[in-house]
Amino acid sequence: GDSVTQMEGPVTLSEEACLTINCTYTATGYPSLFWYVQYPGEGLQLLLKATKADDKGSNKGFEATYRKETTSFHLEKGSVQVSDSAVYFCALRLNTGGFKTIFGAGTRLFVKA
Amino acid sequence: GAVVSQHPSWVICKSGTSVKIECRSLDFQATTMFWYRQFPKQSLMLMATSNEGSKATYEQGVEKDKFLINHASLTLSTLTVTSAHPEDSSFYICSARPGVAGSTEAFFGQGTRLTVV
């Protein structure tokens, strides 16, 4: 079935370090791919998205490229800040049959000053 | 961007009582709304999909008689946890999909933290 696998956390980085959170997916058809961020005690916020192969989503210094050949959508940021500490969810949304969103397990990021 | 509002943000209730959570799309009409449940430090699990004016479709393993979903209008869906027990304590999040042809976007509410004591 359709699924999303992302690297386990927690990930602990120092401020200004580079971040990569790996995400791979399994899906029938051609889903849209998303990264969501959840700050402590809050709901989900859309961070970025890509709707077709080779699209690059970007926002707030974060980037991810939809790689169909490797079925991946890795999240990257060149220089993290303490305020980036949160849980990051990779997700796919099927473009047919109800448009369900399927989430990865989430990766908790801690950024130290 | 489009706004989805959940109410209440948090609620504490006694075992055996029922709790209703509202999910409203504030500036768009939502033909489809989704309800998710998130346990501490875990991912979001889809509970059910509701379409305006019809019965909700529940995911496998979700008790439809315990988690009553009503989607009576294009801007409001409700989730009622009936006869709540401590194991129902969780974070519940809704999302809403605009009724625009070809739209696959979905917008999330801020979540409702339910604690059953």
PDB file of C-alpha atoms in Angstrom:
ATOM      1  CA  GLY A   1       0.000   0.000   0.000  1.00  0.00           C
ATOM      2  CA  ASP A   2       0.882   3.665  -0.063  1.00  0.00           C
ATOM      3  CA  SER A   3       3.329   4.725   2.613  1.00  0.00           C
ATOM      4  CA  VAL A   4       5.940   7.250   3.677  1.00  0.00           C
ATOM      5  CA  THR A   5       9.195   6.411   5.425  1.00  0.00           C
ATOM      6  CA  GLN A   6      11.318   9.088   7.005  1.00  0.00           C
ATOM      7  CA  MET A   7      14.459   8.956   9.070  1.00  0.00           C
ATOM      8  CA  GLU A   8      14.063   8.376  12.748  1.00  0.00           C
ATOM      9  CA  GLY A   9      14.909  11.085  15.164  1.00  0.00           C
ATOM     10  CA  PRO A  10      15.601  12.870  17.204  1.00  0.00           C
ATOM     11  CA  VAL A  11      18.106  14.862  15.219  1.00  0.00           C
ATOM     12  CA  THR A  12      20.229  17.228  17.287  1.00  0.00           C
ATOM     13  CA  LEU A  13      22.224  19.949  15.548  1.00  0.00           C
ATOM     14  CA  SER A  14      24.089  23.062  16.492  1.00  0.00           C
ATOM     15  CA  GLU A  15      22.905  26.382  15.166  1.00  0.00           C
ATOM     16  CA  GLU A  16      24.063  27.070  11.590  1.00  0.00           C
ATOM     17  CA  ALA A  17      24.629  23.382  10.841  1.00  0.00           C
ATOM     18  CA  CYS A  18      23.271  21.758   7.686  1.00  0.00           C
ATOM     19  CA  LEU A  19      20.119  19.710   7.906  1.00  0.00           C
ATOM     20  CA  THR A  20      18.948  16.759   5.837  1.00  0.00           C
ATOM     21  CA  ILE A  21      15.910  14.686   6.774  1.00  0.00           C
ATOM     22  CA  ASN A  22      15.443  11.751   4.450  1.00  0.00           C
ATOM     23  CA  CYS A  23      12.024  10.789   3.158  1.00  0.00           C
ATOM     24  CA  THR A  24      11.038   8.061   0.717  1.00  0.00           C
ATOM     25  CA  TYR A  25       7.599   7.027  -0.399  1.00  0.00           C
ATOM     26  CA  THR A  26       5.653   4.209  -1.975  1.00  0.00           C
ATOM     27  CA  ALA A  27       2.585   5.108  -3.943  1.00  0.00           C
ATOM     28  CA  THR A  28       0.457   4.053  -6.838  1.00  0.00           C
ATOM     29  CA  GLY A  29       0.140   6.778  -9.401  1.00  0.00           C
ATOM     30  CA  TYR A  30       1.684  10.205  -9.004  1.00  0.00           C
ATOM     31  CA  PRO A  31       1.095  11.728  -5.586  1.00  0.00           C
ATOM     32  CA  SER A  32       1.792  15.243  -4.414  1.00  0.00           C
ATOM     33  CA  LEU A  33       4.485  15.420  -1.742  1.00  0.00           C
ATOM     34  CA  PHE A  34       4.600  17.647   1.318  1.00  0.00           C
ATOM     35  CA  TRP A  35       6.633  18.580   4.331  1.00  0.00           C
ATOM     36  CA  TYR A  36       4.722  19.761   7.387  1.00  0.00           C
ATOM     37  CA  VAL A  37       6.148  21.213  10.582  1.00  0.00           C
ATOM     38  CA  GLN A  38       4.636  20.916  14.039  1.00  0.00           C
ATOM     39  CA  TYR A  39       5.840  23.158  16.840  1.00  0.00           C
ATOM     40  CA  PRO A  40       5.297  22.027  20.440  1.00  0.00           C
ATOM     41  CA  GLY A  41       1.637  21.971  21.386  1.00  0.00           C
ATOM     42  CA  GLU A  42       0.473  23.200  17.999  1.00  0.00           C
ATOM     43  CA  GLY A  43      -1.140  21.804  14.875  1.00  0.00           C
ATOM     44  CA  LEU A  44       0.441  21.238  11.523  1.00  0.00           C
ATOM     45  CA  GLN A  45       1.778  23.942   9.270  1.00  0.00           C
ATOM     46  CA  LEU A  46       2.553  23.335   5.644  1.00  0.00           C
ATOM     47  CA  LEU A  47       6.251  23.963   5.100  1.00  0.00           C
ATOM     48  CA  LEU A  48       6.585  23.187   1.400  1.00  0.00           C
ATOM     49  CA  LYS A  49       5.201  21.004  -1.326  1.00  0.00           C
ATOM     50  CA  ALA A  50       5.851  19.606  -4.792  1.00  0.00           C
ATOM     51  CA  THR A  51       3.182  18.287  -7.086  1.00  0.00           C
ATOM     52  CA  LYS A  52       5.168  16.566  -9.856  1.00  0.00           C
ATOM     53  CA  ALA A  53       8.497  14.963 -10.583  1.00  0.00           C
ATOM     54  CA  ASP A  54      11.548  17.258 -10.483  1.00  0.00           C
ATOM     55  CA  ASP A  55       9.581  20.051  -8.801  1.00  0.00           C
ATOM     56  CA  LYS A  56      11.449  21.753  -5.973  1.00  0.00           C
ATOM     57  CA  GLY A  57       9.492  23.091  -3.032  1.00  0.00           C
ATOM     58  CA  SER A  58      11.081  25.790  -0.913  1.00  0.00           C
ATOM     59  CA  ASN A  59      10.148  27.970   2.046  1.00  0.00           C
ATOM     60  CA  LYS A  60      11.979  29.682   4.904  1.00  0.00           C
ATOM     61  CA  GLY A  61      15.327  28.326   3.684  1.00  0.00           C
ATOM     62  CA  PHE A  62      14.075  24.739   3.505  1.00  0.00           C
ATOM     63  CA  GLU A  63      14.077  22.863   0.198  1.00  0.00           C
ATOM     64  CA  ALA A  64      12.982  19.483  -1.078  1.00  0.00           C
ATOM     65  CA  THR A  65      12.987  18.044  -4.600  1.00  0.00           C
ATOM     66  CA  TYR A  66      10.479  15.487  -5.857  1.00  0.00           C
ATOM     67  CA  ARG A  67      12.637  12.633  -7.185  1.00  0.00           C
ATOM     68  CA  LYS A  68      10.528  10.096  -8.981  1.00  0.00           C
ATOM     69  CA  GLU A  69      13.451   7.833  -9.909  1.00  0.00           C
ATOM     70  CA  THR A  70      14.431   7.368  -6.270  1.00  0.00           C
ATOM     71  CA  THR A  71      10.909   7.962  -4.857  1.00  0.00           C
ATOM     72  CA  SER A  72      12.378  10.472  -2.458  1.00  0.00           C
ATOM     73  CA  PHE A  73      11.606  13.942  -1.118  1.00  0.00           C
ATOM     74  CA  HIS A  74      14.466  14.763   1.262  1.00  0.00           C
ATOM     75  CA  LEU A  75      14.213  17.966   3.309  1.00  0.00           C
ATOM     76  CA  GLU A  76      17.300  20.185   3.410  1.00  0.00           C
ATOM     77  CA  LYS A  77      18.366  23.444   4.972  1.00  0.00           C
ATOM     78  CA  GLY A  78      21.798  24.956   4.752  1.00  0.00           C
ATOM     79  CA  SER A  79      21.872  26.679   8.131  1.00  0.00           C
ATOM     80  CA  VAL A  80      19.420  25.815  10.890  1.00  0.00           C
ATOM     81  CA  GLN A  81      18.316  28.102  13.689  1.00  0.00           C
ATOM     82  CA  VAL A  82      17.122  27.383  17.210  1.00  0.00           C
ATOM     83  CA  SER A  83      13.637  28.413  16.085  1.00  0.00           C
ATOM     84  CA  ASP A  84      13.629  25.495  13.616  1.00  0.00           C
ATOM     85  CA  SER A  85      13.324  23.045  16.519  1.00  0.00           C
ATOM     86  CA  ALA A  86      10.115  21.150  15.828  1.00  0.00           C
ATOM     87  CA  VAL A  87       8.780  17.887  14.468  1.00  0.00           C
ATOM     88  CA  TYR A  88       8.857  17.523  10.702  1.00  0.00           C
ATOM     89  CA  PHE A  89       6.452  15.259   8.844  1.00  0.00           C
ATOM     90  CA  CYS A  90       6.874  14.078   5.292  1.00  0.00           C
ATOM     91  CA  ALA A  91       3.562  13.296   3.622  1.00  0.00           C
ATOM     92  CA  LEU A  92       2.034  12.277   0.354  1.00  0.00           C
ATOM     93  CA  ARG A  93      -1.403  13.037  -0.949  1.00  0.00           C
ATOM     94  CA  LEU A  94      -3.036  10.831  -3.481  1.00  0.00           C
ATOM     95  CA  ASN A  95      -4.600  12.723  -6.311  1.00  0.00           C
ATOM     96  CA  THR A  96      -7.462  10.289  -6.694  1.00  0.00           C
ATOM     97  CA  GLY A  97      -9.907   8.356  -4.567  1.00  0.00           C
ATOM     98  CA  GLY A  98     -10.584  10.707  -1.716  1.00  0.00           C
ATOM     99  CA  PHE A  99      -7.334  12.681  -1.658  1.00  0.00           C
ATOM    100  CA  LYS A 100      -6.096  11.152   1.583  1.00  0.00           C
ATOM    101  CA  THR A 101      -2.889  12.427   3.127  1.00  0.00           C
ATOM    102  CA  ILE A 102      -0.513   9.756   4.387  1.00  0.00           C
ATOM    103  CA  PHE A 103       2.113  10.847   6.880  1.00  0.00           C
ATOM    104  CA  GLY A 104       5.525   9.584   7.795  1.00  0.00           C
ATOM    105  CA  ALA A 105       6.337   8.947  11.432  1.00  0.00           C
ATOM    106  CA  GLY A 106       7.815  12.395  11.949  1.00  0.00           C
ATOM    107  CA  THR A 107      11.365  13.480  12.787  1.00  0.00           C
ATOM    108  CA  ARG A 108      12.020  15.576  15.842  1.00  0.00           C
ATOM    109  CA  LEU A 109      14.707  18.222  15.373  1.00  0.00           C
ATOM    110  CA  PHE A 110      16.520  19.917  18.232  1.00  0.00           C
ATOM    111  CA  VAL A 111      18.756  22.855  17.396  1.00  0.00           C
ATOM    112  CA  LYS A 112      21.177  23.986  20.106  1.00  0.00           C
ATOM    113  CA  ALA A 113      22.441  27.549  20.401  1.00  0.00           C
TER     114      ALA A 113
ATOM    115  CA  GLY B   1      -3.873  31.020   2.857  1.00  0.00           C
ATOM    116  CA  ALA B   2      -7.076  29.242   3.723  1.00  0.00           C
ATOM    117  CA  VAL B   3      -7.928  28.946   7.413  1.00  0.00           C
ATOM    118  CA  VAL B   4      -9.299  25.946   9.242  1.00  0.00           C
ATOM    119  CA  SER B   5     -10.340  26.443  12.835  1.00  0.00           C
ATOM    120  CA  GLN B   6     -10.876  23.763  15.443  1.00  0.00           C
ATOM    121  CA  HIS B   7     -12.750  24.238  18.668  1.00  0.00           C
ATOM    122  CA  PRO B   8     -11.982  23.687  21.428  1.00  0.00           C
ATOM    123  CA  SER B   9      -8.188  23.763  21.436  1.00  0.00           C
ATOM    124  CA  TRP B  10      -8.131  21.576  24.493  1.00  0.00           C
ATOM    125  CA  VAL B  11     -10.693  19.824  26.629  1.00  0.00           C
ATOM    126  CA  ILE B  12     -10.695  17.741  29.776  1.00  0.00           C
ATOM    127  CA  CYS B  13     -13.648  15.473  30.390  1.00  0.00           C
ATOM    128  CA  LYS B  14     -14.677  12.693  32.742  1.00  0.00           C
ATOM    129  CA  SER B  15     -14.793   9.051  31.725  1.00  0.00           C
ATOM    130  CA  GLY B  16     -18.137   8.101  30.287  1.00  0.00           C
ATOM    131  CA  THR B  17     -19.039  11.511  28.955  1.00  0.00           C
ATOM    132  CA  SER B  18     -19.131  12.604  25.331  1.00  0.00           C
ATOM    133  CA  VAL B  19     -17.061  15.349  23.770  1.00  0.00           C
ATOM    134  CA  LYS B  20     -17.741  17.225  20.552  1.00  0.00           C
ATOM    135  CA  ILE B  21     -14.942  18.784  18.498  1.00  0.00           C
ATOM    136  CA  GLU B  22     -15.736  21.245  15.725  1.00  0.00           C
ATOM    137  CA  CYS B  23     -13.778  21.846  12.562  1.00  0.00           C
ATOM    138  CA  ARG B  24     -14.650  24.897  10.488  1.00  0.00           C
ATOM    139  CA  SER B  25     -13.310  26.174   7.212  1.00  0.00           C
ATOM    140  CA  LEU B  26     -13.427  29.933   7.673  1.00  0.00           C
ATOM    141  CA  ASP B  27     -12.891  31.300   4.190  1.00  0.00           C
ATOM    142  CA  PHE B  28     -13.663  28.471   1.813  1.00  0.00           C
ATOM    143  CA  GLN B  29     -16.165  25.695   1.290  1.00  0.00           C
ATOM    144  CA  ALA B  30     -14.875  22.243   2.103  1.00  0.00           C
ATOM    145  CA  THR B  31     -16.475  19.347   0.301  1.00  0.00           C
ATOM    146  CA  THR B  32     -14.218  16.908   2.126  1.00  0.00           C
ATOM    147  CA  MET B  33     -12.900  16.951   5.667  1.00  0.00           C
ATOM    148  CA  PHE B  34     -10.499  14.525   7.264  1.00  0.00           C
ATOM    149  CA  TRP B  35     -10.052  13.622  10.921  1.00  0.00           C
ATOM    150  CA  TYR B  36      -6.701  12.485  12.274  1.00  0.00           C
ATOM    151  CA  ARG B  37      -5.537  11.252  15.626  1.00  0.00           C
ATOM    152  CA  GLN B  38      -2.034  11.728  16.967  1.00  0.00           C
ATOM    153  CA  PHE B  39      -0.655   9.914  19.984  1.00  0.00           C
ATOM    154  CA  PRO B  40       2.250  11.477  21.879  1.00  0.00           C
ATOM    155  CA  LYS B  41       5.432  11.515  19.838  1.00  0.00           C
ATOM    156  CA  GLN B  42       3.785   9.621  17.011  1.00  0.00           C
ATOM    157  CA  SER B  43       2.534  10.413  13.557  1.00  0.00           C
ATOM    158  CA  LEU B  44      -0.956  11.347  12.468  1.00  0.00           C
ATOM    159  CA  MET B  45      -3.272   8.476  11.723  1.00  0.00           C
ATOM    160  CA  LEU B  46      -6.268   9.064   9.500  1.00  0.00           C
ATOM    161  CA  MET B  47      -9.468   8.151  11.294  1.00  0.00           C
ATOM    162  CA  ALA B  48     -12.113   9.010   8.750  1.00  0.00           C
ATOM    163  CA  THR B  49     -13.006  10.997   5.673  1.00  0.00           C
ATOM    164  CA  SER B  50     -16.253  12.906   5.547  1.00  0.00           C
ATOM    165  CA  ASN B  51     -18.011  14.396   2.578  1.00  0.00           C
ATOM    166  CA  GLU B  52     -20.660  17.046   3.025  1.00  0.00           C
ATOM    167  CA  GLY B  53     -24.110  15.554   3.229  1.00  0.00           C
ATOM    168  CA  SER B  54     -23.068  11.922   3.290  1.00  0.00           C
ATOM    169  CA  LYS B  55     -21.838   9.361   5.786  1.00  0.00           C
ATOM    170  CA  ALA B  56     -18.207   9.366   6.785  1.00  0.00           C
ATOM    171  CA  THR B  57     -15.836   6.689   5.564  1.00  0.00           C
ATOM    172  CA  TYR B  58     -13.878   5.228   8.464  1.00  0.00           C
ATOM    173  CA  GLU B  59     -10.430   3.700   8.292  1.00  0.00           C
ATOM    174  CA  GLN B  60      -9.961   0.122   9.329  1.00  0.00           C
ATOM    175  CA  GLY B  61      -9.922  -0.309  13.078  1.00  0.00           C
ATOM    176  CA  VAL B  62     -11.741   2.945  13.872  1.00  0.00           C
ATOM    177  CA  GLU B  63     -15.036   2.433  15.704  1.00  0.00           C
ATOM    178  CA  LYS B  64     -17.674   4.452  13.907  1.00  0.00           C
ATOM    179  CA  ASP B  65     -20.098   4.202  16.815  1.00  0.00           C
ATOM    180  CA  LYS B  66     -17.510   5.647  19.162  1.00  0.00           C
ATOM    181  CA  PHE B  67     -16.242   8.410  16.908  1.00  0.00           C
ATOM    182  CA  LEU B  68     -19.309  10.023  15.386  1.00  0.00           C
ATOM    183  CA  ILE B  69     -18.617  12.331  12.473  1.00  0.00           C
ATOM    184  CA  ASN B  70     -21.114  14.764  11.037  1.00  0.00           C
ATOM    185  CA  HIS B  71     -20.457  16.966   8.034  1.00  0.00           C
ATOM    186  CA  ALA B  72     -23.717  18.825   7.771  1.00  0.00           C
ATOM    187  CA  SER B  73     -22.518  21.871   5.887  1.00  0.00           C
ATOM    188  CA  LEU B  74     -19.728  22.894   3.548  1.00  0.00           C
ATOM    189  CA  THR B  75     -17.934  24.730   6.326  1.00  0.00           C
ATOM    190  CA  LEU B  76     -18.440  22.548   9.378  1.00  0.00           C
ATOM    191  CA  SER B  77     -17.608  19.009  10.413  1.00  0.00           C
ATOM    192  CA  THR B  78     -17.883  17.660  13.939  1.00  0.00           C
ATOM    193  CA  LEU B  79     -16.249  14.721  15.662  1.00  0.00           C
ATOM    194  CA  THR B  80     -17.999  13.419  18.762  1.00  0.00           C
ATOM    195  CA  VAL B  81     -16.112  11.043  21.020  1.00  0.00           C
ATOM    196  CA  THR B  82     -18.847   9.090  22.768  1.00  0.00           C
ATOM    197  CA  SER B  83     -18.478   7.510  26.196  1.00  0.00           C
ATOM    198  CA  ALA B  84     -14.906   8.675  26.386  1.00  0.00           C
ATOM    199  CA  HIS B  85     -12.277   6.665  28.225  1.00  0.00           C
ATOM    200  CA  PRO B  86      -8.720   7.561  29.232  1.00  0.00           C
ATOM    201  CA  GLU B  87      -7.337   5.650  26.230  1.00  0.00           C
ATOM    202  CA  ASP B  88      -9.183   8.114  23.992  1.00  0.00           C
ATOM    203  CA  SER B  89      -6.920  10.876  25.282  1.00  0.00           C
ATOM    204  CA  SER B  90      -5.073  12.143  22.259  1.00  0.00           C
ATOM    205  CA  PHE B  91      -4.507  15.060  19.909  1.00  0.00           C
ATOM    206  CA  TYR B  92      -7.188  15.241  17.236  1.00  0.00           C
ATOM    207  CA  ILE B  93      -6.561  17.224  14.052  1.00  0.00           C
ATOM    208  CA  CYS B  94      -8.886  17.941  11.179  1.00  0.00           C
ATOM    209  CA  SER B  95      -8.118  19.028   7.661  1.00  0.00           C
ATOM    210  CA  ALA B  96     -10.382  20.399   4.970  1.00  0.00           C
ATOM    211  CA  ARG B  97     -10.189  20.207   1.211  1.00  0.00           C
ATOM    212  CA  PRO B  98     -11.680  23.035  -0.849  1.00  0.00           C
ATOM    213  CA  GLY B  99     -14.466  22.139  -3.232  1.00  0.00           C
ATOM    214  CA  VAL B 100     -12.623  23.460  -6.243  1.00  0.00           C
ATOM    215  CA  ALA B 101     -12.307  21.255  -9.299  1.00  0.00           C
ATOM    216  CA  GLY B 102      -8.826  19.824  -9.534  1.00  0.00           C
ATOM    217  CA  SER B 103      -7.797  21.008  -6.079  1.00  0.00           C
ATOM    218  CA  THR B 104      -5.773  18.527  -4.075  1.00  0.00           C
ATOM    219  CA  GLU B 105      -4.774  20.991  -1.372  1.00  0.00           C
ATOM    220  CA  ALA B 106      -5.841  20.390   2.198  1.00  0.00           C
ATOM    221  CA  PHE B 107      -5.584  22.769   5.109  1.00  0.00           C
ATOM    222  CA  PHE B 108      -5.133  21.699   8.711  1.00  0.00           C
ATOM    223  CA  GLY B 109      -6.693  22.937  11.902  1.00  0.00           C
ATOM    224  CA  GLN B 110      -4.604  23.681  14.958  1.00  0.00           C
ATOM    225  CA  GLY B 111      -5.703  20.511  16.706  1.00  0.00           C
ATOM    226  CA  THR B 112      -7.669  19.651  19.831  1.00  0.00           C
ATOM    227  CA  ARG B 113      -6.015  18.027  22.804  1.00  0.00           C
ATOM    228  CA  LEU B 114      -8.451  15.730  24.586  1.00  0.00           C
ATOM    229  CA  THR B 115      -7.710  14.464  28.070  1.00  0.00           C
ATOM    230  CA  VAL B 116     -10.113  11.980  29.617  1.00  0.00           C
ATOM    231  CA  VAL B 117      -9.807  11.584  33.379  1.00  0.00           C
TER     232      VAL B 117
END
